[in-house]
Coordinates of C-alpha atoms in Angstrom, one line a residue:
M1 CA 96.4 122.7 98.2
N2 CA 94.4 125.9 98.2
R3 CA 94.9 127.5 101.6
E4 CA 91.6 129.4 101.2
F5 CA 89.7 126.1 100.6
M6 CA 91.4 124.6 103.7
M7 CA 90.3 127.6 105.8
Q8 CA 86.8 127.3 104.6
V9 CA 86.6 123.6 105.4
A10 CA 88.0 124.2 108.9
E11 CA 85.5 127.0 109.5
S12 CA 82.6 124.8 108.2
L13 CA 83.7 122.0 110.6
K14 CA 83.9 124.4 113.5
N15 CA 80.4 125.7 112.7
A16 CA 78.9 122.2 112.3
T17 CA 80.6 121.0 115.5
R18 CA 79.4 124.1 117.4
E19 CA 75.8 123.6 116.2
K20 CA 75.8 119.8 116.9
Y21 CA 77.6 119.7 120.2
K22 CA 77.1 123.2 121.6
Y23 CA 80.8 123.5 122.5
D24 CA 82.3 126.9 123.6
E25 CA 85.0 128.6 121.6
A26 CA 87.9 127.4 123.7
K27 CA 86.9 123.8 123.3
L28 CA 86.2 124.3 119.6
F29 CA 89.6 125.8 119.1
S30 CA 91.4 123.0 120.9
L31 CA 89.3 120.4 119.0
S32 CA 90.0 122.0 115.7
A33 CA 93.8 122.3 116.2
A34 CA 94.0 118.7 117.4
G35 CA 91.8 117.4 114.7
Q36 CA 93.6 119.1 111.8
N37 CA 96.9 117.8 112.9
S38 CA 95.6 114.3 113.6
L39 CA 93.8 113.9 110.3
T40 CA 96.6 115.4 108.2
Q41 CA 99.2 113.0 109.7
T42 CA 96.8 110.1 109.4
L43 CA 96.2 110.7 105.7
K44 CA 99.9 111.0 105.0
Q45 CA 100.7 107.8 106.9
Y46 CA 97.8 106.0 105.3
V47 CA 98.9 106.9 101.8
I48 CA 102.5 105.9 102.5
K49 CA 101.4 102.6 103.9
H50 CA 98.5 101.7 101.6
G51 CA 99.0 103.9 98.5
T52 CA 96.5 106.3 97.1
S53 CA 93.8 104.1 95.6
D54 CA 91.3 104.3 98.4
L55 CA 91.6 108.1 98.6
E56 CA 91.3 108.4 94.8
N57 CA 88.3 106.1 94.7
I58 CA 86.6 108.1 97.6
L59 CA 87.2 111.4 95.9
L60 CA 86.0 110.0 92.5
G61 CA 82.8 108.5 94.1
K62 CA 83.8 104.9 93.3
L63 CA 84.2 104.0 97.0
D64 CA 82.0 105.1 99.9
F65 CA 84.0 106.5 102.8
E66 CA 81.6 105.1 105.3
G67 CA 82.7 101.6 106.2
S68 CA 86.1 102.0 104.4
R69 CA 89.4 101.1 105.8
L70 CA 90.4 104.8 105.6
Q71 CA 87.4 105.8 107.7
A72 CA 88.3 103.2 110.4
V73 CA 92.0 104.3 110.5
A74 CA 91.2 108.1 110.5
T75 CA 88.5 107.8 113.1
E76 CA 90.5 105.6 115.4
K77 CA 93.6 107.9 115.2
L78 CA 91.5 111.0 115.8
E79 CA 89.8 109.4 118.8
E80 CA 93.3 108.4 120.2
D81 CA 94.7 111.9 119.7
L82 CA 91.7 113.6 121.3
K83 CA 91.8 111.2 124.3
E84 CA 95.5 111.8 124.7
R85 CA 95.0 115.5 124.8
R86 CA 92.0 115.2 127.2
I87 CA 89.9 117.6 125.1
L88 CA 86.7 115.6 125.4
G89 CA 85.1 113.2 127.9
S90 CA 85.4 109.5 127.0
E91 CA 81.6 109.4 126.2
E92 CA 82.0 111.9 123.4
L93 CA 85.2 110.7 121.8
K94 CA 83.8 108.2 119.3
D95 CA 80.8 110.3 118.2
V96 CA 82.9 113.4 117.7
S97 CA 85.6 111.5 115.9
V98 CA 83.2 109.8 113.5
F99 CA 81.3 113.1 112.9
S100 CA 84.5 115.0 112.2
T101 CA 86.2 112.5 109.8
N102 CA 82.9 112.0 107.9
F103 CA 82.4 115.7 107.6
L104 CA 85.9 116.5 106.4
I105 CA 86.0 113.8 103.8
K106 CA 82.5 114.9 102.5
E107 CA 83.8 118.5 102.3
F108 CA 87.0 117.4 100.5
R109 CA 85.0 115.3 98.0
E110 CA 82.5 118.1 97.3
G111 CA 85.3 120.6 97.0
F112 CA 87.1 118.4 94.5
L113 CA 84.0 117.9 92.4
R114 CA 83.4 121.7 92.3
S115 CA 87.1 122.5 91.7
G116 CA 87.1 122.2 87.9
H117 CA 90.0 119.7 88.1
T118 CA 89.7 116.6 85.8
K119 CA 88.1 113.7 87.5
D120 CA 91.2 111.5 87.4
L121 CA 94.5 111.1 89.1
D122 CA 95.9 114.2 87.4
G123 CA 92.9 116.2 88.8
I124 CA 93.3 114.8 92.2
C125 CA 97.0 115.6 92.3
G126 CA 96.2 119.1 91.1
F127 CA 93.5 119.6 93.7
L128 CA 95.7 118.2 96.6
G129 CA 98.8 120.1 95.3
I130 CA 100.9 117.0 95.2
D131 CA 103.4 115.8 92.5
K132 CA 101.9 113.0 90.3
S133 CA 105.4 111.3 90.0
M134 CA 105.5 111.1 93.8
V135 CA 102.1 109.4 93.8
K136 CA 103.3 106.9 91.2
M137 CA 106.3 106.2 93.3
I138 CA 104.1 105.6 96.4
N139 CA 101.8 103.3 94.5
S140 CA 104.7 101.3 93.0
P141 CA 105.6 97.8 94.4
V142 CA 108.8 99.3 95.9
G143 CA 106.9 102.2 97.4
K144 CA 104.3 99.8 99.0
M145 CA 107.1 97.6 100.4
F146 CA 108.8 100.7 101.9
G147 CA 105.5 101.9 103.3
K148 CA 105.1 98.6 105.3
F149 CA 107.9 99.8 107.5
F150 CA 105.7 102.7 108.8
K151 CA 103.2 102.2 111.6

């Protein structure tokens, strides 16, 4: 994926979080580092276990992220990771986790739509920088069976 795009998204999230929650730079840095790692790992695990159809449909606007299984998994995992690292108080965890995951998916979706990539699986693979044959393997019955072994 375009590293410049990723840096812009990270900076946008930091600015939005700073504005909404009034956190200082040290807390924003810790939150950003933990959040990037958590969400990246969650997306990888989600795709391995469930395939790419939810992510594809969200990026293509066929499925609303809010209320989706992907949102529930990503928000829960981010909340767990932030709690484990003791970055936020317990009263803030849920709100910050929901805000962050919703913000990031919105940014990714808008970035994909502006990217000039075709609005199909080929375009999504190009935008994310992943091999389409790998996606087909993950989405195959064997790939899905294998994915069930991952937590």
